[in-house]
Short mmCIF file of C-alpha atoms and ligand atoms in Angstrom, two decimals:
data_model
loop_
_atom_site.label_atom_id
_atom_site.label_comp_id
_atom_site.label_asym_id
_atom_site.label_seq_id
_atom_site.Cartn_x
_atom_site.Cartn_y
_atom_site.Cartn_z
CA UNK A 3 0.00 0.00 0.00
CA UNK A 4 2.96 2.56 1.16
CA UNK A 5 4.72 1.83 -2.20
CA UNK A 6 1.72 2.27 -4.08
CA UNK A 7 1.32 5.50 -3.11
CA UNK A 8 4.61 6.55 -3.63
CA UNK A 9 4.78 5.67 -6.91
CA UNK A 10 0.99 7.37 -8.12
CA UNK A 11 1.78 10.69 -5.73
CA UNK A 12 3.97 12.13 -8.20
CA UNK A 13 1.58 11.56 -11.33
CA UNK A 14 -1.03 13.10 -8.74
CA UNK A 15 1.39 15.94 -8.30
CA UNK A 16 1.58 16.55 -11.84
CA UNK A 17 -2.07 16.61 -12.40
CA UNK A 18 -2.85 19.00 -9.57
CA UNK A 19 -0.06 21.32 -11.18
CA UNK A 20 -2.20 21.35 -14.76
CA UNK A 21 -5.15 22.19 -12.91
CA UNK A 22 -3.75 24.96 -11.45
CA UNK A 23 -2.07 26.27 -14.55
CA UNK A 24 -5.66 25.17 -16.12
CA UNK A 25 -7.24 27.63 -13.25
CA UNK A 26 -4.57 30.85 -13.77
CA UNK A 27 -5.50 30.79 -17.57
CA UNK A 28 -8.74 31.27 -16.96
CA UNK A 29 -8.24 34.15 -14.63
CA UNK A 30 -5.80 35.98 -16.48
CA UNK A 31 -8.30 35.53 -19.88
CA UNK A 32 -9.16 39.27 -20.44
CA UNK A 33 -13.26 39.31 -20.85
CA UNK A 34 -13.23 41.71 -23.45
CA UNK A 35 -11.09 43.49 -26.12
CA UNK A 36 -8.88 46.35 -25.02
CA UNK A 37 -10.57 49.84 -25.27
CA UNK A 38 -8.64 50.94 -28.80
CA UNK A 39 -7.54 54.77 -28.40
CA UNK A 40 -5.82 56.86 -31.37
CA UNK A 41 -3.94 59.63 -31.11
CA UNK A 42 -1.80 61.49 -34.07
CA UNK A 43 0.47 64.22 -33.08
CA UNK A 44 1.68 67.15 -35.58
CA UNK A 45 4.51 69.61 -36.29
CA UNK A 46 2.24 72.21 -34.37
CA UNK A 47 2.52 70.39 -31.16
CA UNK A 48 -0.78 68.81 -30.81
CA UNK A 49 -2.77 65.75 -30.10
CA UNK A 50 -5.86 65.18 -32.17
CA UNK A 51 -7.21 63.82 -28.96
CA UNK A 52 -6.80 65.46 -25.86
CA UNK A 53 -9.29 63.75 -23.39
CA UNK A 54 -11.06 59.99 -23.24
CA UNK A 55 -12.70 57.99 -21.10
CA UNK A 56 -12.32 54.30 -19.68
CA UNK A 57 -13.51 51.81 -17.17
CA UNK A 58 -11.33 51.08 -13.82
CA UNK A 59 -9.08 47.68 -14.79
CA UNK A 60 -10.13 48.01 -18.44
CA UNK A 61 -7.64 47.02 -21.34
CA UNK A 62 -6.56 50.25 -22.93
CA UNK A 63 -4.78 50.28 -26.18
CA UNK A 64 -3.37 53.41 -27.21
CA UNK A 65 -1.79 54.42 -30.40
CA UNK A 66 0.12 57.43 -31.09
CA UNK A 67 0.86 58.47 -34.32
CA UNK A 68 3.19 61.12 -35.75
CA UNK A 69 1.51 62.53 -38.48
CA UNK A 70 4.21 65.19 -38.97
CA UNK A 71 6.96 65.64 -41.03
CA UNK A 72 9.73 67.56 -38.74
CA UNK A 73 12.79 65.73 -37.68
CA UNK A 74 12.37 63.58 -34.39
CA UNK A 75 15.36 65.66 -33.15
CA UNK A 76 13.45 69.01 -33.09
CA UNK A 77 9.96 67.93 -33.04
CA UNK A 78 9.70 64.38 -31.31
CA UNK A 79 6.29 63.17 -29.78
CA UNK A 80 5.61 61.05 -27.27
CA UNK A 81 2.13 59.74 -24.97
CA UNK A 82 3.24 59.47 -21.39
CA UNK A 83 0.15 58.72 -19.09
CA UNK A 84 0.63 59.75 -15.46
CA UNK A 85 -0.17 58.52 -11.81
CA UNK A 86 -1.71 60.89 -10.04
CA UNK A 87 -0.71 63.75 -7.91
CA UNK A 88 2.50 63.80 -9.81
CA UNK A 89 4.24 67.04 -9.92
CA UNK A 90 4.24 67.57 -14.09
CA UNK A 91 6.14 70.32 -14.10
CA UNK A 92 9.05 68.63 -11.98
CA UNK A 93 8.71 65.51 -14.33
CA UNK A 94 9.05 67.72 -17.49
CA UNK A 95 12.25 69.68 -15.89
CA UNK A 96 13.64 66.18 -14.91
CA UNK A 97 12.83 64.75 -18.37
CA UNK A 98 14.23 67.56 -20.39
CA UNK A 99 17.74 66.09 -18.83
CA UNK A 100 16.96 62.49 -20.14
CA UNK A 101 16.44 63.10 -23.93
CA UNK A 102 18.16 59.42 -24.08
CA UNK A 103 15.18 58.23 -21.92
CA UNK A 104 12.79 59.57 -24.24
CA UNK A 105 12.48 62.80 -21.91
CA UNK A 106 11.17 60.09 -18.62
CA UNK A 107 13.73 60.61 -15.82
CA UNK A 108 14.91 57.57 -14.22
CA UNK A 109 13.77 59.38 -11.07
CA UNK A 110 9.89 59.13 -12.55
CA UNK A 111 9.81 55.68 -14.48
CA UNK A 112 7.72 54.98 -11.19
CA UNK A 113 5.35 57.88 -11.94
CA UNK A 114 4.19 56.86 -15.12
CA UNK A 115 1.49 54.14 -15.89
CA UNK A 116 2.32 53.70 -19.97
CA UNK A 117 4.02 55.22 -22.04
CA UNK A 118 4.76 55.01 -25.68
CA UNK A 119 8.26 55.47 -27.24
CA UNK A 120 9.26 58.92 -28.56
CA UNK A 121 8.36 58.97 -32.40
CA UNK A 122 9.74 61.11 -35.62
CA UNK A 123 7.65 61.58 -38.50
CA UNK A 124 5.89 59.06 -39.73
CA UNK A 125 6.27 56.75 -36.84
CA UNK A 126 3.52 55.11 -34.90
CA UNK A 127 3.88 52.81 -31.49
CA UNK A 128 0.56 51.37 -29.69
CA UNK A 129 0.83 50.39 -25.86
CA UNK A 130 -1.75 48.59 -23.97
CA UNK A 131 -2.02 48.73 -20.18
CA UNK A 132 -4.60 47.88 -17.46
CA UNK A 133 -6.44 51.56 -16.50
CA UNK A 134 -6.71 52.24 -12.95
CA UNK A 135 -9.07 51.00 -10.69
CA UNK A 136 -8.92 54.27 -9.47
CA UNK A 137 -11.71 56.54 -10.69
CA UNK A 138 -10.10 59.96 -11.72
CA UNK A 139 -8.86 62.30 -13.94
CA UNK A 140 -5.09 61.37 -15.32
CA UNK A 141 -3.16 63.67 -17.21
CA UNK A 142 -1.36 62.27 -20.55
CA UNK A 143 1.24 64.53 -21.75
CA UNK A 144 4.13 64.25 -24.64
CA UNK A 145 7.37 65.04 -22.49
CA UNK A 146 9.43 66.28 -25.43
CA UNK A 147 10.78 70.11 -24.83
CA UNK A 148 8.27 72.87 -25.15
CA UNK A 149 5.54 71.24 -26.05
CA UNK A 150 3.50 70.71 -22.57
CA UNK A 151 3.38 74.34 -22.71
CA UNK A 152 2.25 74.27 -26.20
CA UNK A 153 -0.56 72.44 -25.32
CA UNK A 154 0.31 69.29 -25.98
CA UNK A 155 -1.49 67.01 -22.77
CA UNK A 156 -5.06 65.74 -21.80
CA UNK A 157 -6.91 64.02 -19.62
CA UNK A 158 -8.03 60.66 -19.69
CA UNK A 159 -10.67 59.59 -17.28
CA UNK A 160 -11.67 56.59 -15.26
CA UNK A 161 -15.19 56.24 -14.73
CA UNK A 162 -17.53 53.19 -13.84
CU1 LIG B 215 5.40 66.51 -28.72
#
């Protein structure tokens, strides 16, 4: 009997593993398609879209497309979606330092919830994160010199 069950617990073992791996598929399964946002940015310094609106925990896609025709050098564009109650100004003086970062300090990586990369003409990148669970106004912003002051942030907005 003793050797019996020493030689089916590990075949047991293995089967209790699968059914847990079974059970974290089915909980990581997103229930829906992520929300799908667009965004183009110009040689002017603005977003086509400057405010939206999703569900706390939903699946956000966001794409950001440079629609201009500048060099990325002198007219980059970027979507960088903050936590709140972060101090923008302080992360744009901090960025302006890291233009090898794509304008994020290393001092605010922890500040920011998604980000996309920082694009030239032309260029496109789409990010998808989890929103909030946190109902709220967050402010998206492109971090590139000059051109939160131009104008170039929103709001996007968590709302049941
Ligand atoms: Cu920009």
């Amino acid at each position: 009997m003793r050797k019996l069950f020493r030689s089916t617990s590990p075949t047991l073992l293995v089967a209790f593993a699968a059914l847990l791996f079974a059970g974290f598929g089915c909980a990581k399964k997103p229930s829906e398609p992520p929300k799908e946002i667009k965004i183009t940015a110009d040689d002017k310094m603005k977003y086509d879209l400057t405010a939206f609106e999703v569900k706390p925990g939903q699946q956000v896609s966001v794409t950001l497309t440079n629609v201009g025709t500048s060099p990325k050098a002198s007219m980059g564009h970027n979507f960088i979606l903050l936590k709140q109650n972060t101090n923008v100004q302080k992360f744009l003086d901090e960025g302006s330092m890291h233009a090898a970062q794509d304008y994020i300090a290393p001092e605010f990586a922890n500040s920011v919830i998604a980000n996309t990369k920082l694009l030239g003409p032309k260029e496109s990148d789409t990010i998808t994160f989890t929103a909030p669970f946190v109902p709220g106004d967050y402010v998206f912003l492109c971090a590139f010199p000059g051109h939160y002051a131009s104008g170039m942030h929103g709001i996007m907005t968590v709302k049941q």
